[in-house]
Short mmCIF file of C-alpha atoms and ligand atoms in Angstrom, two decimals:
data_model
loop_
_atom_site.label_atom_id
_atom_site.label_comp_id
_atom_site.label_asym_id
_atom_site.label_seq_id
_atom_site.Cartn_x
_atom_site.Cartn_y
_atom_site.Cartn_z
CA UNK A 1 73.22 99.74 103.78
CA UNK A 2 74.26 96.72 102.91
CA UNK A 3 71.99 93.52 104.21
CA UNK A 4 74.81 90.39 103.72
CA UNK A 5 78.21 90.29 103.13
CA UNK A 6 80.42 87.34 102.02
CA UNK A 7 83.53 87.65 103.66
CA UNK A 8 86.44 86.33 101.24
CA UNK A 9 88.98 85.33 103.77
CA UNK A 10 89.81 83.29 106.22
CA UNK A 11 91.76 83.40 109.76
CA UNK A 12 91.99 86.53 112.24
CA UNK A 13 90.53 89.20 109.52
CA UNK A 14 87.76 87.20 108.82
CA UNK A 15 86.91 86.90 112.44
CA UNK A 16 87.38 90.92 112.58
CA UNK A 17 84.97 91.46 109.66
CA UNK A 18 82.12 89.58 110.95
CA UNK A 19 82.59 91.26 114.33
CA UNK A 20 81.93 94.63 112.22
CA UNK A 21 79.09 93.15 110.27
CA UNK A 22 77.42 91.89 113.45
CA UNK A 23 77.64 95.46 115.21
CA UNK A 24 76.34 96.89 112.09
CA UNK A 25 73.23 94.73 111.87
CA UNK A 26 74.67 93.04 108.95
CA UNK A 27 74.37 89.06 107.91
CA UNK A 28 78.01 87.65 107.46
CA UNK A 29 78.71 85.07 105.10
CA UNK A 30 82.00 83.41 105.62
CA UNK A 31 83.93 80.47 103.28
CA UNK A 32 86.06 78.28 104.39
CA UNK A 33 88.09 75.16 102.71
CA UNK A 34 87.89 71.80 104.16
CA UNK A 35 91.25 72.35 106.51
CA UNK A 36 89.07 74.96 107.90
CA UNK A 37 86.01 73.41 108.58
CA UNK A 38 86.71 74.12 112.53
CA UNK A 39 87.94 77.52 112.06
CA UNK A 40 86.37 80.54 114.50
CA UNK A 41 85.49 82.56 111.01
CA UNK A 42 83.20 79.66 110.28
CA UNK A 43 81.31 79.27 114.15
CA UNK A 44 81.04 83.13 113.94
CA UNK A 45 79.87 84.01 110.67
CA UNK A 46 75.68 83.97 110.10
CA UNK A 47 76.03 81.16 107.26
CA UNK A 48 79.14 79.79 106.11
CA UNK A 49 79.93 77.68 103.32
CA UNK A 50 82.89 75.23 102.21
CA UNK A 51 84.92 76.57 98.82
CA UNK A 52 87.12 73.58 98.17
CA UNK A 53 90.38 71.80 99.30
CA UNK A 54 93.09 73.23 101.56
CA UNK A 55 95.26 75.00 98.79
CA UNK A 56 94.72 78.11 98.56
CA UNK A 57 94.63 78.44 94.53
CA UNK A 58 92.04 75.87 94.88
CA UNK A 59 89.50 77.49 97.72
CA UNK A 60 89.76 80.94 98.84
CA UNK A 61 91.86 82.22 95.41
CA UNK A 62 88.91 80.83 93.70
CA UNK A 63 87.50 83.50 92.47
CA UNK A 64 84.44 81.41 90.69
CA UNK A 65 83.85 79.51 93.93
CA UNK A 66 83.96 82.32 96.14
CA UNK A 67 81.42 84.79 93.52
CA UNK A 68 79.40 81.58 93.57
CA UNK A 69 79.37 81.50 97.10
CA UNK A 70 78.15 85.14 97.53
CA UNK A 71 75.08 84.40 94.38
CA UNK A 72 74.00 81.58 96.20
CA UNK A 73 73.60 82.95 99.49
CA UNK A 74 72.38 86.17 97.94
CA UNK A 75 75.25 88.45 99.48
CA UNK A 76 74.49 92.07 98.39
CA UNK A 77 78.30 93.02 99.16
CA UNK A 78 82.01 91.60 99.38
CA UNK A 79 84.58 92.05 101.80
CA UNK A 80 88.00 90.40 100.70
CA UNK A 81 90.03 91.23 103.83
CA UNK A 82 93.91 91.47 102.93
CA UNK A 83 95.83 89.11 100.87
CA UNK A 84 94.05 86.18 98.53
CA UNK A 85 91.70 88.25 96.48
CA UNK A 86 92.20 91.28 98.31
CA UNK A 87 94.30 93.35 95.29
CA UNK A 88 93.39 91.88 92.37
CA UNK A 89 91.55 94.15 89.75
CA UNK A 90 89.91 91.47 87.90
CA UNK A 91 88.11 90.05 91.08
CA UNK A 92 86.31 93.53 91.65
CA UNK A 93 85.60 93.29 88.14
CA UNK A 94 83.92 90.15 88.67
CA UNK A 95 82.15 91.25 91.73
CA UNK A 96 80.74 94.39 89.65
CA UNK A 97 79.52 91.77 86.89
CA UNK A 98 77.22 90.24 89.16
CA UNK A 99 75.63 93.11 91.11
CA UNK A 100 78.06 92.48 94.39
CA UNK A 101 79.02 95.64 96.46
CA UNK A 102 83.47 95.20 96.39
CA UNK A 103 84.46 96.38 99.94
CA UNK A 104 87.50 98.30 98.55
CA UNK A 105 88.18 100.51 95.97
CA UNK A 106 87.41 100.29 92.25
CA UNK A 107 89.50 97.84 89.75
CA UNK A 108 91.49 101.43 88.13
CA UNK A 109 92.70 102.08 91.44
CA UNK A 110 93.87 98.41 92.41
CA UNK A 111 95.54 98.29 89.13
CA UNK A 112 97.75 101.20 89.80
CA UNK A 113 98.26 100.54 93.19
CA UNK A 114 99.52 96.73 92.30
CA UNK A 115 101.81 98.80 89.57
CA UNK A 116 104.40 100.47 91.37
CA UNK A 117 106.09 101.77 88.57
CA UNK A 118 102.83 103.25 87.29
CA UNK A 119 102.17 104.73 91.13
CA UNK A 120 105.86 106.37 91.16
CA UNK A 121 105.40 107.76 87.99
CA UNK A 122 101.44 109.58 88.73
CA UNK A 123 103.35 110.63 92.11
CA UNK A 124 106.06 112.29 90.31
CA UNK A 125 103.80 113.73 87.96
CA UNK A 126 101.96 115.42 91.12
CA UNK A 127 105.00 116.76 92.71
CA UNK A 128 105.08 114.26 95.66
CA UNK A 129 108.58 113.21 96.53
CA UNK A 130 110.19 109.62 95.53
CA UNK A 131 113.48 108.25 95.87
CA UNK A 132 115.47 108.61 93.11
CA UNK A 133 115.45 105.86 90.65
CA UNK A 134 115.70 104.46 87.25
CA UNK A 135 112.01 106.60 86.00
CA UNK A 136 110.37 103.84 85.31
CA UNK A 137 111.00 99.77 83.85
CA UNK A 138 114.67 98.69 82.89
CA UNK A 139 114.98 97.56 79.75
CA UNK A 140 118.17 95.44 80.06
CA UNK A 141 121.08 95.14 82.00
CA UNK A 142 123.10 97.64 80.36
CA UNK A 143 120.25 99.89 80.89
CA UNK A 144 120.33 98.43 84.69
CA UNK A 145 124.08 99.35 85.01
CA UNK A 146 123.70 103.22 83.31
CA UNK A 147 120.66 104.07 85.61
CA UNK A 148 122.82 102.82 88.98
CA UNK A 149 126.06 104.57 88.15
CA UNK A 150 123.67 107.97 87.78
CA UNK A 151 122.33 106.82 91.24
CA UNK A 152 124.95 105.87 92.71
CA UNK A 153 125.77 102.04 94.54
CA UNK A 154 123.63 100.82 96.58
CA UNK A 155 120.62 100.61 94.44
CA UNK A 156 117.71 98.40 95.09
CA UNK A 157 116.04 96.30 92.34
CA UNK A 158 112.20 95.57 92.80
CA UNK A 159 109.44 94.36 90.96
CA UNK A 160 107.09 96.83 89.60
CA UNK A 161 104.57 94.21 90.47
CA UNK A 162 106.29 92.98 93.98
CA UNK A 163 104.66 93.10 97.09
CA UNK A 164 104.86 91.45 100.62
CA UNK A 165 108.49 92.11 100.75
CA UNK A 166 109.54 89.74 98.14
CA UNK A 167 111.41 90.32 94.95
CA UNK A 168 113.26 92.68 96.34
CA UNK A 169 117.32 92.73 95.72
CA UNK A 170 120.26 95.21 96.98
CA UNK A 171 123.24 95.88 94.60
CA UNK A 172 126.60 97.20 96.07
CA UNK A 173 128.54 97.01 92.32
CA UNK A 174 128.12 97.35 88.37
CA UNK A 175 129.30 93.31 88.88
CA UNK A 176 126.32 92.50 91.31
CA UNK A 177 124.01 94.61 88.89
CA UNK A 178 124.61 92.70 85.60
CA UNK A 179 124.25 89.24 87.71
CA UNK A 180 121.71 90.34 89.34
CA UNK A 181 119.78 92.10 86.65
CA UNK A 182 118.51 88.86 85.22
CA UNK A 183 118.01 86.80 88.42
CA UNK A 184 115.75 89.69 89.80
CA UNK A 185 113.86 89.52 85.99
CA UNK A 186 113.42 85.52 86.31
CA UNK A 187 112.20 85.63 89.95
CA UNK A 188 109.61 88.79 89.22
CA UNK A 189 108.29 86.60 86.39
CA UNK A 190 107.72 83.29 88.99
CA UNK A 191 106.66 85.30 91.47
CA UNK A 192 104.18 88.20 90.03
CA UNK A 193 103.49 86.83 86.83
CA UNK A 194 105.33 90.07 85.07
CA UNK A 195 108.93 90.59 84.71
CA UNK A 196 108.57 94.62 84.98
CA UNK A 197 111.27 95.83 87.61
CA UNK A 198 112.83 99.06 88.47
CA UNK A 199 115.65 100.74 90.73
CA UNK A 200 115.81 102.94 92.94
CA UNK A 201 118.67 104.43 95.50
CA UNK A 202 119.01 102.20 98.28
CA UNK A 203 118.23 104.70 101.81
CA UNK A 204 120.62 103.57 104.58
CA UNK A 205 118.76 102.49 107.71
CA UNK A 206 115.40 104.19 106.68
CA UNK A 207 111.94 104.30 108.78
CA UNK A 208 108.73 103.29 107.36
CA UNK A 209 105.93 105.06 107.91
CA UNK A 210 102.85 104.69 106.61
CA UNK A 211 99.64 106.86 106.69
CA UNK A 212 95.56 105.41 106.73
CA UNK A 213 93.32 107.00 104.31
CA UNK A 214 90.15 107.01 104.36
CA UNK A 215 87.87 108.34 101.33
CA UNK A 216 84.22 108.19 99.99
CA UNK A 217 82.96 107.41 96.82
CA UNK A 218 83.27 110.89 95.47
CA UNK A 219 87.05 111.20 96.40
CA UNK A 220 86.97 113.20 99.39
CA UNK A 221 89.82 111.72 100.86
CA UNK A 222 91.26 112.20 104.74
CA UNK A 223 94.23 111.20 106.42
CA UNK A 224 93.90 109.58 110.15
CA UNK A 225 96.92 109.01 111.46
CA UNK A 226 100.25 107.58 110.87
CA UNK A 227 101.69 103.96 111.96
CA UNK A 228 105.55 103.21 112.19
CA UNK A 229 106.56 99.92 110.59
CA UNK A 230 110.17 99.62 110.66
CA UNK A 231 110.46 96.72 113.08
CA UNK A 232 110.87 94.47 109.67
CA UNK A 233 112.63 91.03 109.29
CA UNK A 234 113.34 90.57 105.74
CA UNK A 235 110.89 93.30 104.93
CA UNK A 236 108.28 91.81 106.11
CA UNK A 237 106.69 93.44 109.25
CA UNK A 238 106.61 92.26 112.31
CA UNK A 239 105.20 95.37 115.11
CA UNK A 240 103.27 98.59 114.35
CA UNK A 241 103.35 101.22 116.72
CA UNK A 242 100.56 104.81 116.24
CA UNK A 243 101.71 107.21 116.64
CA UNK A 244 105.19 107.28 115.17
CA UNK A 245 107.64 108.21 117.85
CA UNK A 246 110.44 109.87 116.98
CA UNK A 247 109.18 112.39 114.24
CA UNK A 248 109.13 116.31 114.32
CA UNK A 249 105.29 117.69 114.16
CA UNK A 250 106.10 119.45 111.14
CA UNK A 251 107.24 116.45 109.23
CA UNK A 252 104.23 114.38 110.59
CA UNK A 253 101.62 117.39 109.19
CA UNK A 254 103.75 117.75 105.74
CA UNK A 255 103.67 113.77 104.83
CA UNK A 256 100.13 113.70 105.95
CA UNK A 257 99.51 116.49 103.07
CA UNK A 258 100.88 114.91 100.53
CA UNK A 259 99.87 111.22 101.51
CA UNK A 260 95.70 113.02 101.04
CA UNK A 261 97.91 114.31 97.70
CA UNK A 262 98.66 110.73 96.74
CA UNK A 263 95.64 109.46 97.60
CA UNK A 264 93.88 112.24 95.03
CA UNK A 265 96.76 111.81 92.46
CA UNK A 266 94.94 108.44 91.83
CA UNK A 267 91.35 109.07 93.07
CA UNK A 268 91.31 106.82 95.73
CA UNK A 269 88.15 105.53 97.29
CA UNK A 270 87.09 103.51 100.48
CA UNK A 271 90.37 102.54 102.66
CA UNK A 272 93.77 102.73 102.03
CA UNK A 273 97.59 103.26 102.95
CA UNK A 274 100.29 105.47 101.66
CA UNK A 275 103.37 104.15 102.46
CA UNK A 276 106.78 106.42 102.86
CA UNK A 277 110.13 105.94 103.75
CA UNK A 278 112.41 108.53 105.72
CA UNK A 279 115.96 108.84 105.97
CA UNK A 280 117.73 110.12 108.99
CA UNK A 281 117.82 113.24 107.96
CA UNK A 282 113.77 113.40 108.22
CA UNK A 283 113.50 113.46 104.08
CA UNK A 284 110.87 111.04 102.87
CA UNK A 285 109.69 109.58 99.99
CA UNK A 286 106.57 107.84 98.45
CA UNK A 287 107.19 104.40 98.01
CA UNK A 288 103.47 102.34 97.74
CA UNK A 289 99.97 102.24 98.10
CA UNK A 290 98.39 99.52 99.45
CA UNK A 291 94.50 99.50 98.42
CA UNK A 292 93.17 97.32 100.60
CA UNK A 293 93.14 97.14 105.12
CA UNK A 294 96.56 96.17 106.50
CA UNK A 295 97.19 93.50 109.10
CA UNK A 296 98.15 96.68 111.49
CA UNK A 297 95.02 98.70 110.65
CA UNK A 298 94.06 98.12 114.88
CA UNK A 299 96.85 100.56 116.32
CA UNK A 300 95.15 103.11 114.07
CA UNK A 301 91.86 102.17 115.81
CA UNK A 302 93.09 102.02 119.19
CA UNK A 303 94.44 105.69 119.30
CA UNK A 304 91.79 107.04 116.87
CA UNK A 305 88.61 105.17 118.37
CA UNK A 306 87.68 105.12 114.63
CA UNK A 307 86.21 101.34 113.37
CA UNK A 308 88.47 101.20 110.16
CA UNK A 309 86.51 97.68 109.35
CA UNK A 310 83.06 99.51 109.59
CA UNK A 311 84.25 102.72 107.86
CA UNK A 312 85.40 100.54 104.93
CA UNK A 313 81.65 99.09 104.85
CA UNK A 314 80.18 102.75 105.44
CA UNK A 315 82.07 104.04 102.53
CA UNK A 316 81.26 101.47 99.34
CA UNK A 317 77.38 101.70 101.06
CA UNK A 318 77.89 105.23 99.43
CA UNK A 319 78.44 107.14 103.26
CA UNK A 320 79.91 110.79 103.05
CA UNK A 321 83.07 110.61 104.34
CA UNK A 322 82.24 111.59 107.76
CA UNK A 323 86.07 113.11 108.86
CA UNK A 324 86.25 115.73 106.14
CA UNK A 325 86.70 119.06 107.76
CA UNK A 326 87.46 117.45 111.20
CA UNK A 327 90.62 118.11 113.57
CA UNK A 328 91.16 114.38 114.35
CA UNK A 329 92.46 114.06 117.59
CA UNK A 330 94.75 111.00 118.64
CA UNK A 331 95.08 109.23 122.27
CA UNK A 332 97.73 107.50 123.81
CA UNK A 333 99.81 105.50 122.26
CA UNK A 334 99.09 101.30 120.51
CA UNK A 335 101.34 98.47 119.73
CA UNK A 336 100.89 95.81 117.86
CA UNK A 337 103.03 92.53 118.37
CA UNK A 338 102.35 89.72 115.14
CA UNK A 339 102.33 86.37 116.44
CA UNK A 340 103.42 84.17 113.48
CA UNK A 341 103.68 80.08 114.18
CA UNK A 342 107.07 80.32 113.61
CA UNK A 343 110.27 79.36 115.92
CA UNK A 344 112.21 82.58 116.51
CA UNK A 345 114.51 80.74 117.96
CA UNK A 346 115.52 78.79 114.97
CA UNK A 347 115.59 81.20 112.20
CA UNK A 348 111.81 81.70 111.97
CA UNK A 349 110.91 77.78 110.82
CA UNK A 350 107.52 77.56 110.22
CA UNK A 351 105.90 75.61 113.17
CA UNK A 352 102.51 74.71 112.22
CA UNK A 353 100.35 72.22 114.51
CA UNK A 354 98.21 71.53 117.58
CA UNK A 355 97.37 73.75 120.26
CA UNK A 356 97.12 72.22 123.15
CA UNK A 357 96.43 75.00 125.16
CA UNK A 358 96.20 78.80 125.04
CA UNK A 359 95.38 81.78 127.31
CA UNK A 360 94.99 84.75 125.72
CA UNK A 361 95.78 87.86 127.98
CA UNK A 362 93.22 90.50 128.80
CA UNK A 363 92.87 93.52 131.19
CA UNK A 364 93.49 97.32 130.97
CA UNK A 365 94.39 98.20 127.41
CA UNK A 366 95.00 94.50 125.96
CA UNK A 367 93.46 93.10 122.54
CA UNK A 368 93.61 90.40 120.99
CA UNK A 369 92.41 89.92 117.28
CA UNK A 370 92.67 86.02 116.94
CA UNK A 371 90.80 82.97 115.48
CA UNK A 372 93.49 80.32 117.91
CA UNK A 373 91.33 77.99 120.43
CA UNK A 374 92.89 74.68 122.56
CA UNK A 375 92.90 71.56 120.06
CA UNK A 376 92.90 73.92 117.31
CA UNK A 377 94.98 73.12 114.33
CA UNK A 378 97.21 75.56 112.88
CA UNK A 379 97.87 74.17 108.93
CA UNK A 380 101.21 74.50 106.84
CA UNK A 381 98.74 76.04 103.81
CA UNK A 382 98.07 79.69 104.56
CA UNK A 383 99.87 82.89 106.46
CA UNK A 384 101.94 81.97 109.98
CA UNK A 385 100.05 84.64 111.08
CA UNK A 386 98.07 83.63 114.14
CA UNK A 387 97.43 86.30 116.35
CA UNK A 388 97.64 90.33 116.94
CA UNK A 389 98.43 91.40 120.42
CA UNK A 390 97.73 94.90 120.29
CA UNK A 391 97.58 97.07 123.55
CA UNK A 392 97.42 100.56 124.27
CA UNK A 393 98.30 102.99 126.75
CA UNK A 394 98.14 106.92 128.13
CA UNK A 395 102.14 107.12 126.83
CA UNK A 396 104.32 104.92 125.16
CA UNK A 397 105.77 104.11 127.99
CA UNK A 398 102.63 103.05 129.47
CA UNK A 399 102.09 100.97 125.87
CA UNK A 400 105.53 99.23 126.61
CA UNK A 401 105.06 98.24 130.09
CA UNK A 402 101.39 96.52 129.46
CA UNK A 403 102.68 95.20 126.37
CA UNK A 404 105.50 92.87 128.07
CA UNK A 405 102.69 92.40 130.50
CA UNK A 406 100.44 90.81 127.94
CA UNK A 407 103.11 89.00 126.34
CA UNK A 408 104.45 87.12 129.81
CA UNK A 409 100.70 85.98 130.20
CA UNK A 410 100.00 85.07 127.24
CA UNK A 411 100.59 80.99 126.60
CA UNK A 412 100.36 79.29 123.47
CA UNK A 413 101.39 75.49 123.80
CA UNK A 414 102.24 72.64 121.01
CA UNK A 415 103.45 74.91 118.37
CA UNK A 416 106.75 77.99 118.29
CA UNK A 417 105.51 81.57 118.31
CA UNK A 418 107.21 84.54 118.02
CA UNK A 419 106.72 85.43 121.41
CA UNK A 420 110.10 84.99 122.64
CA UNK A 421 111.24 87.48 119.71
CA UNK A 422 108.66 89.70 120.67
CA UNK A 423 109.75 89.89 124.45
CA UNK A 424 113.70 90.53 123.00
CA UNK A 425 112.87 93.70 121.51
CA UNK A 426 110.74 95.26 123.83
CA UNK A 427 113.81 94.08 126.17
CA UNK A 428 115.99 96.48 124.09
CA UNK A 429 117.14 99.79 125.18
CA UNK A 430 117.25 101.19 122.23
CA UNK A 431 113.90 100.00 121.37
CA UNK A 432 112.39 101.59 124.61
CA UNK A 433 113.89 105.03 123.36
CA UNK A 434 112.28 104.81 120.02
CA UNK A 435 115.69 104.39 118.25
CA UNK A 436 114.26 102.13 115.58
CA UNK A 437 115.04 101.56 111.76
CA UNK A 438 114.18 98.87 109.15
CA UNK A 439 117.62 97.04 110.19
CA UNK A 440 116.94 97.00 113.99
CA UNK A 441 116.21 93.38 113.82
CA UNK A 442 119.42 92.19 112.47
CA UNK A 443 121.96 94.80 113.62
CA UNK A 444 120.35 95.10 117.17
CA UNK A 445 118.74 91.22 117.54
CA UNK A 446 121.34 89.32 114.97
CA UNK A 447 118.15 88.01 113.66
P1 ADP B 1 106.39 95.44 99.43
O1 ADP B 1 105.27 95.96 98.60
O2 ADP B 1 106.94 94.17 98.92
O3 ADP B 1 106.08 95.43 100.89
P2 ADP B 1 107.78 98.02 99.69
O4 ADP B 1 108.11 98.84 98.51
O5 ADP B 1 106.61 98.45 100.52
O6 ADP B 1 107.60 96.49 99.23
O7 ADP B 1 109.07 97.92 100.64
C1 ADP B 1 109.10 97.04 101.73
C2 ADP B 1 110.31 97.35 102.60
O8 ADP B 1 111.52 97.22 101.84
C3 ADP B 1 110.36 98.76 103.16
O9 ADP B 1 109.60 98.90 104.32
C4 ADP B 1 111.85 98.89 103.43
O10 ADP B 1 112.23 98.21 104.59
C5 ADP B 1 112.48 98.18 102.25
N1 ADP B 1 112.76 99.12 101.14
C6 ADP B 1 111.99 99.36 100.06
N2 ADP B 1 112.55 100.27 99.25
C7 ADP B 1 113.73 100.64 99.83
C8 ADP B 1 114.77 101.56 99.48
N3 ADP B 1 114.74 102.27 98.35
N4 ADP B 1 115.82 101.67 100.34
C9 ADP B 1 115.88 100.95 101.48
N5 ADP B 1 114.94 100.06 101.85
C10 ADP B 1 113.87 99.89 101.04
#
């Protein structure tokens, strides 16, 4: 096992990872830049050191200041959280080059992964379902047009290289394809550094669900549960729920097959998610994989009992995958709620600050994975991302009830949170029966 790790991140995750080093018996080394200096990460962590200014590209993207970091303080392994350094091949390279354990998978899989053209095509190759789309990169707009009149309108353009829920653009018309075509090119090439994109057939009111893998260094790979994401706002998402409501057995058992599939079709190792869309008539379709632990890896925990952070440690130490073979049972049901610094009330305006003061709620069934504190400045640089409320209960109904509990005490003053917004949908009838979709927010909110 591993004897120090640098965590590579910053915020809530970091906090999270050194509260699985510190159960494991393992040193935590955490990095902060200089807006950060009073961050939780940084109080908690064994040793902590400062990477640079408050831009990102400058501090915790700094890939030579943050391998530095781990050589100096003689950090046998590397976790990089999500985001920053998280899914970028050439890091893990660089963490191989100097002896450092890379708490993720290896660069071949992050590579694919980050190239969703590349993933769609090994899934296709390996019989797991996609949505029908233009087989690969467009070459021009012509090409563009040709491939969506096959499809038929709507179509979706995204970047082979996209991710976050950016780049990603809807065409209703041959007209909006050939404006579009370039536009979508331009951004892709700002954005991701690539100007790959593709199409595929736009699904009408789809649900995305997405399934946690975990697997060992020799492959053996095992699915442990499924988390619904649909409550999106630009397609970015805002609660998780485990298990998805809403879904036939059958269907639940049948993507969980061929997400271990996918995972194999690319021989995945350590953690990861395979991420599916369904239509409403229960079909469902590949669409990522994301190679690294997602913001709303706790709802997995909380029904599971299973400590994703630790297993991802476990497995680059070289464990044996210790699920294979087992019937994983799931309790209950989790929810978790993202509290951005952002003003739901006035079209999600960033609202970074001072706390003044803050009371996190607590009892029966309530976390709360957070680095927020009174006086605590929340900076315009990184992620609105301040805190997870997560709770679980016996039922989903049970889940719901504690969850507008939690949410009524919890108080965050100085700065907008999405509170409000959160408190709106669990207010919604439709919501309460499960009657969700990735365009809930704006048809049923008009957000
Ligand atoms: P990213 O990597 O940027 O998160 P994804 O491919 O995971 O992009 O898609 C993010 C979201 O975009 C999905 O959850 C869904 O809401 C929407 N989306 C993606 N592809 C389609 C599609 N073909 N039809 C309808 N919605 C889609």
């Amino acid at each position: 096992m591993f004897k120090r790790i640098l965590i590579a991140n910053r915020g809530e995750i970091a906090v999270r990872i050194i509260r699985a080093c510190r159960e494991l018996g393992i040193e935590s080394v955490a990095v902060y830049s200089t807006a950060d200096k009073n961050s939780l990460h940084v109080s908690l962590a064994d040793k902590s050191v400062c990477i640079g200014p408050p831009p990102s590209a400058k501090s915790y993207l700094n890939m030579d200041a943050v391998i530095s970091a781990a050589l100096v303080y003689k950090c046998d392994a590397l976790h990089p959280g999500y985001g920053f350094l998280a899914e970028n091949p050439a890091f893990e390279e660089l963490c191989m080059e100097n002896t450092i354990t890379f708490i993720g998978p290896p660069s071949e899989v992050i590579s694919l992964s980050g190239n969703k053209s590349m993933a769609l095509e090994t899934m296709r190759k390996n019989r797991i379902p996609v949505i029908p789309g233009s087989d690969g990169n467009l070459k021009d707009a012509r090409h563009a047009v040709a491939c969506a009149r096959r499809l038929g309108y709507p179509v979706i353009i995204k970047a082979a290289f996209g991710g976050g829920g950016k780049g990603m653009r809807i065409c209703s018309n041959p007209g909006e394809m050939e404006s579009m075509f370039n536009i979508a090119r331009s951004e892709s090439v700002s954005s991701f550094g690539a100007g790959e994109i593709y199409i595929e057939k736009y699904i009408k009111n789809p649900r995305h669900i997405e399934f946690q893998i975990i697997a060992d260094n020799s492959g053996n790979a095992v699915c442990v549960g499924e988390r619904e994401c649909s409550i999106q706002r630009r397609h970015q998402k805002l609660l998780e729920e485990a298990p998805a409501g809403n879904l036939s057995e059958r269907t639940r058992r049948t993507i969980r097959e061929y997400a271990v599939r996918a995972a194999n079709a690319v021989k995945y190792k350590n953690l990861g998610t395979i991420e599916f869309l369904l239509d409403e008539k229960e079909n469902f379709y590949f669409i990522e994989i994301n190679s690294r632990i997602q913001v709303e890896h706790p709802v997995t925990e909380m029904v599971t009992g299973i400590d994703l952070i630790k297993e991802q440690i476990n497995m680059a130490a070289g464990l044996k995958n210790p699920y294979l073979g087992k019937d994983l049972k799931s309790r209950g049901h989790a929810i978790e709620m993202r509290i951005n610094a952002e003003d739901s009330e006035n079209n999600f305006a960033p609202s970074p600050g001072r706390i003044i003061e803050c009371l996190l709620p607590g009892g029966p069934g309530v976390r709360v994975d957070t680095f927020i504190k009174p006086d605590f400045v929340i900076q315009p640089f990184y992620d609105s991302l301040i805190a997870k409320l997560i709770v679980w209960g016996n039922s989903r109904y049970e889940a719901l009830g504690r969850a507008e509990r939690a949410l009524d005490e919890f108080r965050i003053e100085g700065i907008k949170t999405t509170i409000p917004f959160h408190k709106r949908i669990l207010d919604n009838k439709n919501f309460k029966s499960g009657i969700i979709h990735t365009h809930f927010i704006e048809q049923q909110c008009g957000m």
